[in-house]
Coordinates of C-alpha atoms in Angstrom, one line a residue:
Chain K
X1 CA 43.5 189.6 -104.8
X2 CA 43.9 186.7 -102.4
X3 CA 43.6 183.1 -103.2
X4 CA 40.1 182.7 -102.0
X5 CA 39.0 185.6 -104.3
X6 CA 40.7 184.1 -107.3
X7 CA 39.0 180.8 -106.7
X8 CA 35.7 182.4 -106.3
X9 CA 36.1 184.4 -109.5
X10 CA 36.7 181.1 -111.4
X11 CA 33.7 179.6 -109.8
X12 CA 31.6 182.6 -110.8
X13 CA 32.6 182.2 -114.4
X14 CA 31.9 178.5 -114.4
X15 CA 28.5 178.9 -112.8
X16 CA 27.4 181.8 -115.0
X17 CA 28.6 180.1 -118.2
X18 CA 26.7 176.9 -117.4
X19 CA 23.7 178.9 -116.5
X20 CA 23.8 181.0 -119.7
X21 CA 24.1 177.8 -121.7
X22 CA 21.1 176.2 -119.9
X23 CA 19.0 179.3 -120.5
X24 CA 19.9 179.6 -124.1
X25 CA 19.6 175.9 -125.0
X26 CA 15.8 176.0 -125.5
X27 CA 16.1 178.7 -128.1
X28 CA 18.7 176.6 -129.9
X29 CA 16.5 173.6 -129.8
X30 CA 13.6 175.6 -131.2
X31 CA 15.6 177.1 -134.0
X32 CA 17.3 173.8 -135.0
X33 CA 14.0 172.0 -134.8
X34 CA 12.5 174.5 -137.3
X35 CA 15.3 173.7 -139.8
X36 CA 14.9 169.9 -139.3
X37 CA 13.6 167.6 -142.0
X38 CA 10.0 166.7 -141.2
X39 CA 10.5 162.9 -141.5
X40 CA 13.6 163.1 -139.3
X41 CA 11.7 165.1 -136.7
X42 CA 8.8 162.7 -136.6
X43 CA 11.0 159.6 -136.3
X44 CA 13.8 160.8 -134.0
X45 CA 12.1 163.7 -132.2
X46 CA 13.3 167.3 -131.9
X47 CA 17.1 167.3 -131.5
X48 CA 20.1 169.6 -131.2
X49 CA 21.9 167.4 -133.8
X50 CA 19.3 166.3 -136.4
X51 CA 20.3 163.8 -139.1
X52 CA 18.9 165.9 -141.9
X53 CA 18.3 169.6 -142.3
X54 CA 15.6 171.2 -144.4
X55 CA 13.9 174.5 -145.0
X56 CA 10.5 173.0 -145.9
X57 CA 8.9 174.5 -142.8
X58 CA 9.9 178.0 -143.9
X59 CA 8.9 177.2 -147.5
X60 CA 5.4 176.3 -146.2
X61 CA 5.2 179.6 -144.2
X62 CA 6.2 181.6 -147.4
X63 CA 3.7 179.7 -149.6
X64 CA 1.0 180.8 -147.1
X65 CA 2.4 184.3 -146.8
X66 CA -1.2 185.6 -147.1
X67 CA -1.9 184.1 -143.7
X68 CA 1.3 184.3 -141.8
X69 CA 2.6 187.5 -143.3
X70 CA -0.7 189.2 -142.4
X71 CA -0.5 187.9 -138.8
X72 CA 3.0 189.3 -138.6
X73 CA 2.0 192.7 -140.0
X74 CA -1.0 192.9 -137.7
X75 CA 1.3 192.4 -134.7
X76 CA 3.9 194.8 -136.0
X77 CA 1.3 197.5 -136.8
X78 CA -0.4 197.2 -133.4
X79 CA 3.0 197.3 -131.7
X80 CA 4.1 200.4 -133.6
X81 CA 0.8 202.2 -133.1
X82 CA 0.5 201.2 -129.4
X83 CA 4.0 202.4 -128.6
X84 CA 3.5 205.8 -130.3
X85 CA 0.2 206.4 -128.7
X86 CA 0.8 204.8 -125.3
X87 CA 4.2 206.4 -124.7
X88 CA 3.0 209.8 -125.7
X89 CA 0.0 209.5 -123.4
X90 CA 2.1 208.3 -120.5
X91 CA 4.7 211.1 -121.0
X92 CA 2.0 213.7 -121.1
X93 CA 0.4 212.4 -117.9
X94 CA 3.8 212.1 -116.2
X95 CA 4.7 215.7 -117.2
X96 CA 1.5 217.0 -115.8
X97 CA 1.8 215.3 -112.5
X98 CA 5.4 216.3 -112.1
X99 CA 4.6 220.0 -112.4
X100 CA 5.1 221.6 -108.9
X101 CA 2.2 223.6 -107.7
X102 CA -0.4 222.1 -110.1
X103 CA -3.7 222.2 -108.2
X104 CA -5.1 218.7 -107.7
X105 CA -1.7 217.1 -108.4
X106 CA -2.0 214.8 -105.4
X107 CA -5.4 213.6 -106.6
X108 CA -4.1 212.9 -110.1
X109 CA -1.2 211.0 -108.6
X110 CA -3.5 208.9 -106.5
X111 CA -5.8 208.4 -109.5
X112 CA -2.9 206.8 -111.3
X113 CA -1.4 204.8 -108.3
X114 CA -4.7 203.4 -107.2
X115 CA -4.9 201.4 -110.5
X116 CA -1.9 199.4 -109.2
X117 CA -3.6 198.5 -106.0
X118 CA -7.0 197.5 -107.0
X119 CA -8.5 196.2 -110.2
X120 CA -11.8 194.8 -111.5
X121 CA -10.3 191.5 -112.6
X122 CA -10.9 189.7 -115.9
X123 CA -14.6 189.2 -115.7
X124 CA -15.6 192.8 -115.0
X125 CA -13.0 194.2 -117.5
X126 CA -14.1 191.8 -120.2
X127 CA -17.8 192.5 -119.7
X128 CA -17.2 196.3 -119.7
X129 CA -15.3 196.2 -122.9
X130 CA -17.7 193.8 -124.6
X131 CA -21.0 195.0 -123.4
X132 CA -20.3 198.8 -123.0
X133 CA -17.7 199.5 -125.7
X134 CA -18.5 196.7 -128.1
X135 CA -14.9 196.0 -128.8
X136 CA -15.3 192.3 -129.7
X137 CA -13.8 191.5 -133.1
X138 CA -12.4 194.9 -133.8
X139 CA -8.7 195.8 -134.0
X140 CA -9.3 198.2 -131.0
X141 CA -9.3 195.0 -129.0
X142 CA -5.6 194.4 -129.7
X143 CA -4.7 198.0 -129.0
X144 CA -6.6 199.2 -126.0
X145 CA -7.4 196.8 -123.2
X146 CA -4.7 196.7 -120.5
X147 CA -1.7 197.6 -122.7
X148 CA -2.0 201.2 -123.7
X149 CA -1.0 202.9 -120.4
X150 CA -0.2 201.7 -117.0
X151 CA 0.7 203.4 -113.7
X152 CA 4.1 201.8 -113.7
X153 CA 5.5 203.5 -116.8
X154 CA 3.9 206.8 -115.8
X155 CA 5.7 206.7 -112.5
X156 CA 8.9 205.8 -114.2
X157 CA 8.7 208.8 -116.5
X158 CA 7.5 211.0 -113.6
X159 CA 10.5 210.1 -111.5
X160 CA 12.8 211.0 -114.4
X161 CA 11.1 214.4 -114.9
X162 CA 11.4 215.2 -111.2
X163 CA 15.0 214.3 -110.9
X164 CA 16.7 214.9 -114.3
X165 CA 14.8 217.6 -116.1
X166 CA 16.6 221.0 -116.1
X167 CA 13.9 223.4 -115.0
X168 CA 15.9 226.4 -116.3
X169 CA 15.4 225.4 -119.9
X170 CA 11.7 225.1 -119.4
X171 CA 11.6 228.5 -117.7
X172 CA 13.6 230.0 -120.5
X173 CA 11.3 228.6 -123.1
X174 CA 8.3 229.9 -121.2
X175 CA 9.8 233.4 -121.0
X176 CA 10.4 233.3 -124.7
X177 CA 6.7 232.9 -125.0
X178 CA 6.5 229.2 -126.0
X179 CA 3.2 227.5 -125.2
X180 CA 3.1 224.7 -122.7
X181 CA 2.5 222.2 -125.6
X182 CA 5.4 223.5 -127.5
X183 CA 7.6 223.3 -124.4
X184 CA 6.6 219.7 -123.9
X185 CA 7.2 218.5 -127.5
X186 CA 10.2 220.7 -128.3
X187 CA 12.0 220.9 -125.0
X188 CA 10.9 218.2 -122.6
X189 CA 10.6 215.2 -125.1
X190 CA 14.1 215.7 -126.7
X191 CA 15.6 215.9 -123.2
X192 CA 14.0 212.7 -122.0
X193 CA 15.2 210.4 -124.7
X194 CA 16.8 207.8 -122.4
X195 CA 13.6 207.2 -120.3
X196 CA 11.4 207.4 -123.4
X197 CA 13.5 204.8 -125.1
X198 CA 13.3 202.5 -122.0
X199 CA 9.6 202.9 -121.7
X200 CA 9.0 202.4 -125.4
X201 CA 10.9 199.1 -125.2
X202 CA 8.8 198.0 -122.2
X203 CA 5.6 198.9 -123.9
X204 CA 6.7 197.6 -127.3
X205 CA 7.6 194.2 -125.8
X206 CA 4.2 194.0 -124.1
X207 CA 2.4 194.6 -127.4
X208 CA 4.6 192.3 -129.4
X209 CA 4.2 189.5 -126.9
X210 CA 0.5 189.9 -126.2
X211 CA -1.9 187.1 -127.0
X212 CA -4.4 187.6 -124.2
X213 CA -6.4 190.4 -125.8
X214 CA -6.6 188.4 -129.0
X215 CA -7.7 185.4 -127.1
X216 CA -10.4 187.2 -125.1
X217 CA -11.8 189.6 -127.7
X218 CA -11.2 188.2 -131.2
X219 CA -13.2 185.1 -132.2
X220 CA -12.4 185.9 -135.9
X221 CA -9.0 184.1 -136.4
X222 CA -8.3 186.0 -139.6
X223 CA -7.7 189.1 -137.4
X224 CA -5.2 187.3 -135.2
X225 CA -1.6 188.5 -134.8
X226 CA 1.4 186.2 -134.8
X227 CA 1.2 185.3 -131.1
X228 CA -2.5 184.4 -131.4
X229 CA -1.7 182.2 -134.5
X230 CA 0.7 180.4 -132.2
X231 CA -2.0 180.0 -129.7
X232 CA -4.5 178.8 -132.3
X233 CA -2.0 176.1 -133.4
X234 CA -1.9 175.0 -129.7
X235 CA -5.6 174.8 -129.2
X236 CA -6.5 173.4 -132.6
X237 CA -4.4 170.5 -133.8
X238 CA -5.8 170.8 -137.3
X239 CA -5.1 174.5 -137.6
X240 CA -2.3 174.1 -140.1
X241 CA -4.2 171.6 -142.3
X242 CA -6.7 174.2 -143.4
X243 CA -4.2 176.0 -145.6
X244 CA -3.1 174.4 -148.9
X245 CA 0.5 173.4 -149.2
X246 CA 2.1 174.6 -152.5
X247 CA 4.0 171.4 -153.1
X248 CA 0.8 169.3 -152.9
X249 CA 2.4 167.1 -150.2
X250 CA 1.4 166.8 -146.6
X251 CA 1.9 169.8 -144.3
X252 CA 5.2 169.4 -142.3
X253 CA 3.3 170.2 -139.1
X254 CA 6.0 169.0 -136.6
X255 CA 8.6 171.5 -137.9
X256 CA 6.2 174.3 -139.1
X257 CA 5.0 174.8 -135.5
X258 CA 8.6 175.5 -134.5
X259 CA 9.3 177.7 -137.5
X260 CA 6.3 179.9 -136.7
X261 CA 7.4 180.2 -133.1
X262 CA 10.8 181.3 -134.4
X263 CA 9.1 184.0 -136.5
X264 CA 7.3 185.1 -133.3
X265 CA 10.6 185.8 -131.5
X266 CA 12.7 186.9 -134.5
X267 CA 12.2 190.7 -134.1
X268 CA 13.2 190.5 -130.4
X269 CA 16.3 188.4 -131.2
X270 CA 17.2 190.9 -133.9
X271 CA 17.0 194.1 -131.9
X272 CA 18.1 192.6 -128.5
X273 CA 21.9 192.9 -129.1
X274 CA 21.6 196.6 -130.0
X275 CA 19.2 197.6 -127.2
X276 CA 20.4 195.3 -124.5
X277 CA 21.4 198.2 -122.2
X278 CA 17.9 199.7 -122.4
X279 CA 16.3 196.3 -121.6
X280 CA 18.5 196.0 -118.5
X281 CA 17.7 199.6 -117.5
X282 CA 14.0 199.0 -118.0
X283 CA 14.2 195.9 -115.8
X284 CA 16.2 197.5 -113.0
X285 CA 14.3 200.7 -113.1
X286 CA 11.1 198.8 -112.5
X287 CA 12.6 196.9 -109.7
X288 CA 14.0 199.8 -107.7
X289 CA 10.7 201.5 -107.5
X290 CA 8.1 198.8 -107.0
Chain O
X1 CA -10.6 236.8 -106.5
X2 CA -12.7 235.1 -109.1
X3 CA -10.6 236.6 -111.9
X4 CA -7.5 235.5 -110.1
X5 CA -8.8 232.0 -109.9
X6 CA -9.7 232.2 -113.6
X7 CA -6.2 233.3 -114.5
X8 CA -4.8 230.4 -112.4
X9 CA -7.0 228.0 -114.2
X10 CA -6.0 229.3 -117.6
X11 CA -2.4 228.9 -116.5
X12 CA -2.9 225.3 -115.5
X13 CA -5.3 224.3 -118.2
X14 CA -2.7 222.9 -120.7
X15 CA -1.5 220.5 -118.0
X16 CA -5.0 219.2 -117.3
X17 CA -5.5 218.7 -121.0
X18 CA -2.2 216.8 -121.1
X19 CA -3.4 214.6 -118.4
X20 CA -6.8 214.1 -120.0
X21 CA -6.1 211.2 -122.4
X22 CA -4.7 209.1 -119.5
X23 CA -7.5 210.1 -117.2
X24 CA -10.0 208.9 -119.8
X25 CA -8.1 205.7 -120.4
X26 CA -7.8 204.8 -116.8
X27 CA -11.5 205.5 -116.3
X28 CA -12.4 203.1 -119.1
X29 CA -9.8 200.5 -118.5
X30 CA -9.6 200.5 -114.7
X31 CA -12.3 202.4 -112.9
X32 CA -15.4 201.3 -114.9
X33 CA -14.4 197.6 -114.4
X34 CA -14.1 198.3 -110.6
X35 CA -17.7 199.2 -110.7
X36 CA -18.4 196.2 -112.9
X37 CA -17.4 194.0 -110.0
X38 CA -21.0 194.3 -108.9
X39 CA -21.7 191.6 -111.5
X40 CA -20.5 189.0 -108.9
X41 CA -23.8 189.7 -107.0
X42 CA -26.0 189.4 -110.1
X43 CA -27.2 186.7 -112.5
X44 CA -25.6 188.1 -115.6
X45 CA -27.9 188.2 -118.6
X46 CA -26.5 189.4 -122.0
X47 CA -29.7 191.1 -123.0
X48 CA -30.0 193.0 -119.7
X49 CA -26.4 194.0 -119.5
X50 CA -24.3 194.6 -116.4
X51 CA -26.6 197.2 -114.7
X52 CA -29.9 195.6 -115.8
X53 CA -29.2 192.0 -114.6
X54 CA -31.0 190.8 -111.5
X55 CA -29.4 190.7 -108.1
X56 CA -29.0 187.3 -106.6
X57 CA -27.1 188.2 -103.5
X58 CA -24.4 185.8 -102.5
X59 CA -25.7 182.9 -104.7
X60 CA -22.6 182.9 -107.0
X61 CA -20.2 182.7 -104.1
X62 CA -22.2 179.9 -102.5
X63 CA -21.8 178.0 -105.7
X64 CA -18.1 178.8 -106.0
X65 CA -17.2 177.8 -102.5
X66 CA -19.2 174.6 -102.5
X67 CA -16.9 173.2 -105.2
X68 CA -13.6 171.5 -104.5
X69 CA -12.1 173.7 -107.2
X70 CA -12.3 176.8 -105.1
X71 CA -9.9 175.1 -102.6
X72 CA -7.7 173.7 -105.3
X73 CA -7.2 177.0 -107.2
X74 CA -6.5 178.9 -103.9
X75 CA -4.0 176.3 -102.8
X76 CA -2.2 176.2 -106.1
X77 CA -2.1 180.0 -106.5
X78 CA -0.8 180.5 -102.9
X79 CA 1.5 177.4 -103.0
X80 CA 3.3 178.2 -106.1
X81 CA 3.7 181.9 -105.2
X82 CA 5.0 181.3 -101.7
X83 CA 7.5 178.6 -102.9
X84 CA 8.7 180.8 -105.8
X85 CA 9.1 184.0 -103.8
X86 CA 11.7 182.2 -101.6
X87 CA 13.3 180.3 -104.5
X88 CA 13.6 183.6 -106.4
X89 CA 15.5 185.1 -103.5
X90 CA 17.9 182.2 -103.1
X91 CA 18.7 181.9 -106.8
X92 CA 18.6 185.6 -107.5
X93 CA 21.0 186.5 -104.7
X94 CA 23.4 183.8 -105.7
X95 CA 23.4 184.8 -109.4
X96 CA 23.7 188.5 -108.5
X97 CA 26.8 187.8 -106.3
X98 CA 28.4 185.7 -109.1
X99 CA 27.7 188.5 -111.6
X100 CA 29.3 191.1 -109.3
X101 CA 32.5 189.1 -109.3
X102 CA 32.9 189.2 -113.0
X103 CA 35.1 192.2 -113.9
X104 CA 35.5 191.7 -117.7
X105 CA 32.9 194.0 -119.4
X106 CA 32.3 191.7 -122.4
X107 CA 31.8 188.6 -120.2
X108 CA 29.5 190.5 -117.9
X109 CA 27.4 191.8 -120.8
X110 CA 27.2 188.3 -122.3
X111 CA 26.0 186.7 -119.1
X112 CA 23.4 189.4 -118.5
X113 CA 22.1 189.2 -122.0
X114 CA 21.9 185.4 -121.8
X115 CA 20.0 185.2 -118.5
X116 CA 17.6 188.0 -119.4
X117 CA 16.6 186.7 -122.8
X118 CA 13.9 184.2 -121.6
X119 CA 12.2 187.1 -119.7
X120 CA 11.6 188.9 -123.0
X121 CA 9.6 186.3 -124.9
X122 CA 5.9 185.6 -124.8
X123 CA 4.4 182.7 -122.8
X124 CA 3.0 181.3 -126.1
X125 CA 6.5 180.9 -127.4
X126 CA 7.5 179.5 -124.0
X127 CA 4.9 176.8 -124.4
X128 CA 6.5 175.8 -127.8
X129 CA 9.9 175.6 -126.2
X130 CA 8.5 173.4 -123.4
X131 CA 6.7 171.3 -126.0
X132 CA 10.0 170.7 -127.9
X133 CA 11.3 169.1 -124.7
X134 CA 8.2 167.4 -123.4
X135 CA 6.1 166.2 -126.4
X136 CA 5.3 162.6 -126.0
X137 CA 6.2 161.5 -129.5
X138 CA 8.8 164.0 -130.7
X139 CA 10.0 165.7 -127.5
X140 CA 13.7 166.0 -126.9
X141 CA 13.6 164.3 -123.4
X142 CA 11.6 161.3 -124.6
X143 CA 14.0 161.0 -127.6
X144 CA 16.9 160.7 -125.1
X145 CA 14.9 158.2 -123.0
X146 CA 14.4 156.1 -126.2
X147 CA 18.1 156.1 -127.1
X148 CA 18.9 154.7 -123.6
X149 CA 16.1 152.1 -124.0
X150 CA 13.9 153.7 -121.3
X151 CA 10.2 154.1 -121.3
X152 CA 8.9 157.4 -122.7
X153 CA 6.9 159.6 -120.3
X154 CA 3.5 161.2 -121.2
X155 CA 4.3 164.5 -119.5
X156 CA 1.1 166.2 -120.6
X157 CA -1.1 163.5 -119.1
X158 CA 0.3 163.3 -115.6
X159 CA -0.4 166.0 -113.1
X160 CA 2.3 164.8 -110.7
X161 CA 5.2 166.1 -112.9
X162 CA 3.7 169.6 -113.2
X163 CA 4.8 171.2 -110.0
X164 CA 8.4 170.5 -111.1
X165 CA 7.9 171.5 -114.7
X166 CA 6.1 174.7 -113.9
X167 CA 8.8 175.6 -111.3
X168 CA 11.6 175.0 -113.9
X169 CA 9.8 176.9 -116.6
X170 CA 9.1 179.8 -114.2
X171 CA 12.6 180.0 -113.0
X172 CA 14.0 179.7 -116.5
X173 CA 11.9 182.7 -117.5
X174 CA 12.4 184.9 -114.5
X175 CA 15.9 184.1 -113.2
X176 CA 17.3 187.0 -115.3
X177 CA 14.8 189.5 -114.0
X178 CA 15.4 188.6 -110.4
X179 CA 19.1 188.4 -110.6
X180 CA 19.5 191.7 -112.4
X181 CA 17.1 193.4 -110.0
X182 CA 19.2 192.2 -107.0
X183 CA 22.4 192.8 -108.9
X184 CA 21.5 196.5 -109.1
X185 CA 21.7 196.7 -105.3
X186 CA 24.9 194.6 -105.1
X187 CA 26.6 197.1 -107.4
X188 CA 25.6 199.8 -105.0
X189 CA 27.6 198.4 -102.1
X190 CA 30.8 200.4 -101.5
X191 CA 34.0 198.7 -102.6
X192 CA 35.7 200.0 -99.5
X193 CA 34.1 197.4 -97.3
X194 CA 35.5 194.6 -99.4
X195 CA 39.0 196.2 -99.7
X196 CA 39.2 196.5 -95.9
X197 CA 38.0 192.9 -95.5
X198 CA 40.6 191.7 -98.0
X199 CA 43.4 193.5 -96.1
X200 CA 42.2 191.8 -92.9
X201 CA 42.5 188.5 -94.7
X202 CA 38.8 187.7 -94.9
X203 CA 37.9 184.9 -97.4
X204 CA 35.3 185.5 -100.1
X205 CA 32.8 183.4 -98.2
X206 CA 33.3 185.5 -95.1
X207 CA 32.9 188.7 -97.2
X208 CA 29.6 187.5 -98.6
X209 CA 28.3 186.4 -95.2
X210 CA 29.4 189.5 -93.4
X211 CA 29.1 192.3 -96.0
X212 CA 27.0 191.4 -99.0
X213 CA 24.1 189.6 -97.4
X214 CA 23.6 192.2 -94.6
X215 CA 23.8 195.0 -97.1
X216 CA 21.2 193.3 -99.3
X217 CA 18.7 192.9 -96.5
X218 CA 16.6 195.9 -97.5
X219 CA 16.3 194.8 -101.1
X220 CA 15.4 191.3 -100.1
X221 CA 12.8 192.5 -97.7
X222 CA 11.4 194.8 -100.4
X223 CA 11.2 192.0 -103.0
X224 CA 9.6 189.6 -100.6
X225 CA 7.0 192.2 -99.6
X226 CA 6.1 192.9 -103.2
X227 CA 5.8 189.2 -103.8
X228 CA 3.6 188.7 -100.8
X229 CA 1.4 191.5 -101.9
X230 CA 0.8 189.7 -105.1
X231 CA 0.4 186.3 -103.6
X232 CA -3.1 185.9 -104.9
X233 CA -2.2 186.8 -108.5
X234 CA -0.8 184.2 -110.8
X235 CA 0.8 184.5 -114.2
X236 CA -2.1 183.5 -116.4
X237 CA 0.2 182.8 -119.4
X238 CA 2.4 180.4 -117.5
X239 CA -0.5 178.3 -116.1
X240 CA -2.6 178.4 -119.3
X241 CA 0.0 178.1 -122.1
X242 CA 2.7 175.9 -120.7
X243 CA 0.4 173.0 -119.7
X244 CA -1.5 173.7 -123.0
X245 CA -4.8 173.9 -121.2
X246 CA -5.0 170.2 -120.6
X247 CA -7.8 169.4 -118.2
X248 CA -6.1 166.3 -116.9
X249 CA -3.4 168.5 -115.3
X250 CA -5.8 170.8 -113.5
X251 CA -5.2 169.6 -110.0
X252 CA -1.6 170.8 -110.4
X253 CA -1.9 173.6 -112.8
X254 CA -5.2 175.4 -112.2
X255 CA -5.0 178.7 -110.5
X256 CA -7.5 181.5 -109.8
X257 CA -6.7 183.2 -113.1
X258 CA -7.0 180.1 -115.3
X259 CA -10.2 179.1 -113.5
X260 CA -11.7 182.5 -114.1
X261 CA -10.7 182.4 -117.8
X262 CA -12.2 178.9 -118.3
X263 CA -15.4 179.7 -116.6
X264 CA -15.8 183.0 -118.4
X265 CA -14.9 182.1 -122.0
X266 CA -14.9 178.3 -122.3
X267 CA -17.7 176.9 -120.1
X268 CA -19.6 180.2 -120.1
X269 CA -20.3 180.0 -116.4
X270 CA -20.3 183.8 -115.8
X271 CA -21.7 183.5 -112.3
X272 CA -18.8 181.3 -111.2
X273 CA -16.2 183.3 -113.1
X274 CA -17.4 186.6 -111.6
X275 CA -17.5 185.3 -108.1
X276 CA -13.9 183.9 -108.4
X277 CA -12.7 187.1 -110.0
X278 CA -14.3 189.3 -107.3
X279 CA -12.8 187.0 -104.6
X280 CA -9.4 187.5 -106.2
X281 CA -9.7 191.3 -106.6
X282 CA -10.7 191.8 -103.0
X283 CA -8.2 189.4 -101.4
X284 CA -5.4 190.9 -103.7
X285 CA -6.4 194.4 -102.5
X286 CA -6.2 193.4 -98.9
X287 CA -2.8 191.7 -99.2
X288 CA -1.3 194.6 -101.2
X289 CA -2.6 197.1 -98.5
X290 CA -1.3 194.9 -95.7
X291 CA 2.2 194.4 -97.2
X292 CA 2.5 198.0 -98.4
X293 CA 1.6 199.1 -94.9
X294 CA 4.4 196.9 -93.5
X295 CA 6.7 198.4 -96.1
X296 CA 5.8 201.9 -95.0
X297 CA 6.8 201.0 -91.5
X298 CA 10.0 199.2 -92.5
X299 CA 11.3 201.5 -95.3
X300 CA 9.1 204.3 -96.3
X301 CA 10.9 205.2 -99.5
X302 CA 10.2 201.8 -101.0
X303 CA 6.5 201.8 -100.2
X304 CA 4.2 202.3 -103.2
X305 CA 2.4 205.3 -101.7

């Protein structure tokens, strides 16, 4: 390694370390703010080094568990159900269009791809769901529009099936008299764990982070998941006042806002260290095949 | 012949059944709304529904394009996208090259985790992070200003700050995605080139200029092409959540997507909303086809179809 390379290596570490700190700082500010004493936050503003810490904000959330716990469970339930259903549907479709010799395979392929090229846009989609399927103010609204399946994940799985699935195993199972469904669930699915895990993370993240469906289709705020509760607090300054505070004192709104946002990212922060490789794989897989 | 076809059909039937759930879903979620675009030429009436409403020709479009807003939202959507496509390339390539230098596994993993984290959280939460910095009374930045005896700034009431704020927030959120995407290509460049260059005494800067950048050209072209294809789409979350839907900021923060949302669900002007939405769908389709066509010419394996 010559001198120029060594110097460049040092520079790389300095730049990346600085960049990492800059990108993580907002998360720290958010978390520290949520543990700040309300009066301190109001007087001195949000700070990385508050004068006084407090867990009042979290106490408020727990005293209103009926509201916030429910929102959290709605989001968790929709995410779980959406991932199970969406990934299964995508894998089935991907398997079908990756079968060589299937009559109409090209048409099916185009049917999927075309959804990436052209779409009806918000107004037509909204009116279709509302006036044709009457989805407004039902939990279907959180599960179905836009999130369940998309061409991108199907293509991701299809590419995997076409390149990494050992056809001999499928043939062997077929000779043993297994039905195509049994082959799919007992042979193909277990063999495609890496891609299924990656896609499940992508889909799960999309469900967990979604607030648009709730915003478009749910007027009833009691059906809102955690992201929509965050959105409600943004659009309605008095949102937090409507719930009683157990202590009888004023609601610590300045810090509670931040505490609820922390609750909104908590699951991601918790699983991220363990699934980091899959996240990176999901990101790069998407990038290589636009 | 017929029985043979029948046998073939029976053989393939399970696969069609496997495809069926997705076929139905795409029909409902994607293809029906494409037909629903017709609403842009109608005077939508809730009682009459999409099909029953009366045709009004190009009336909705005449209304839309007679407003200043049509120009503002087009300018903002295109302006931000074009600027960000090139900023992404610049920052993404730089960060990817730095990442590639790091040999220690743990350090590399740490940097990648850190820069990708913002990409994984929802725009609603991003708006809270931004608010923690920008709030007029309790924001971190104004608190700093106060300690130095400076005047506080009402960030949420002044459109002129927003091109910068949105750019910073956008880059903060997407830097990891861009860098890691490009990094995947940097990793693929054979080490032999660099070793040969080192033996010849090339400096790092010369290696980057003569090896890395030329080898990255196809990736850069591909990413720019994808970006250009989507130049009429904007990230609704970024433009709606981060400025907290403040009307005062519209001249700097309104894009086609936020405009359509407001007209549809807040002011209830469905004619205007459907015209703008139609305009976006069609122009998007054209740009995607044009840039995908260019991609097919340039590097066929990276084209979408």
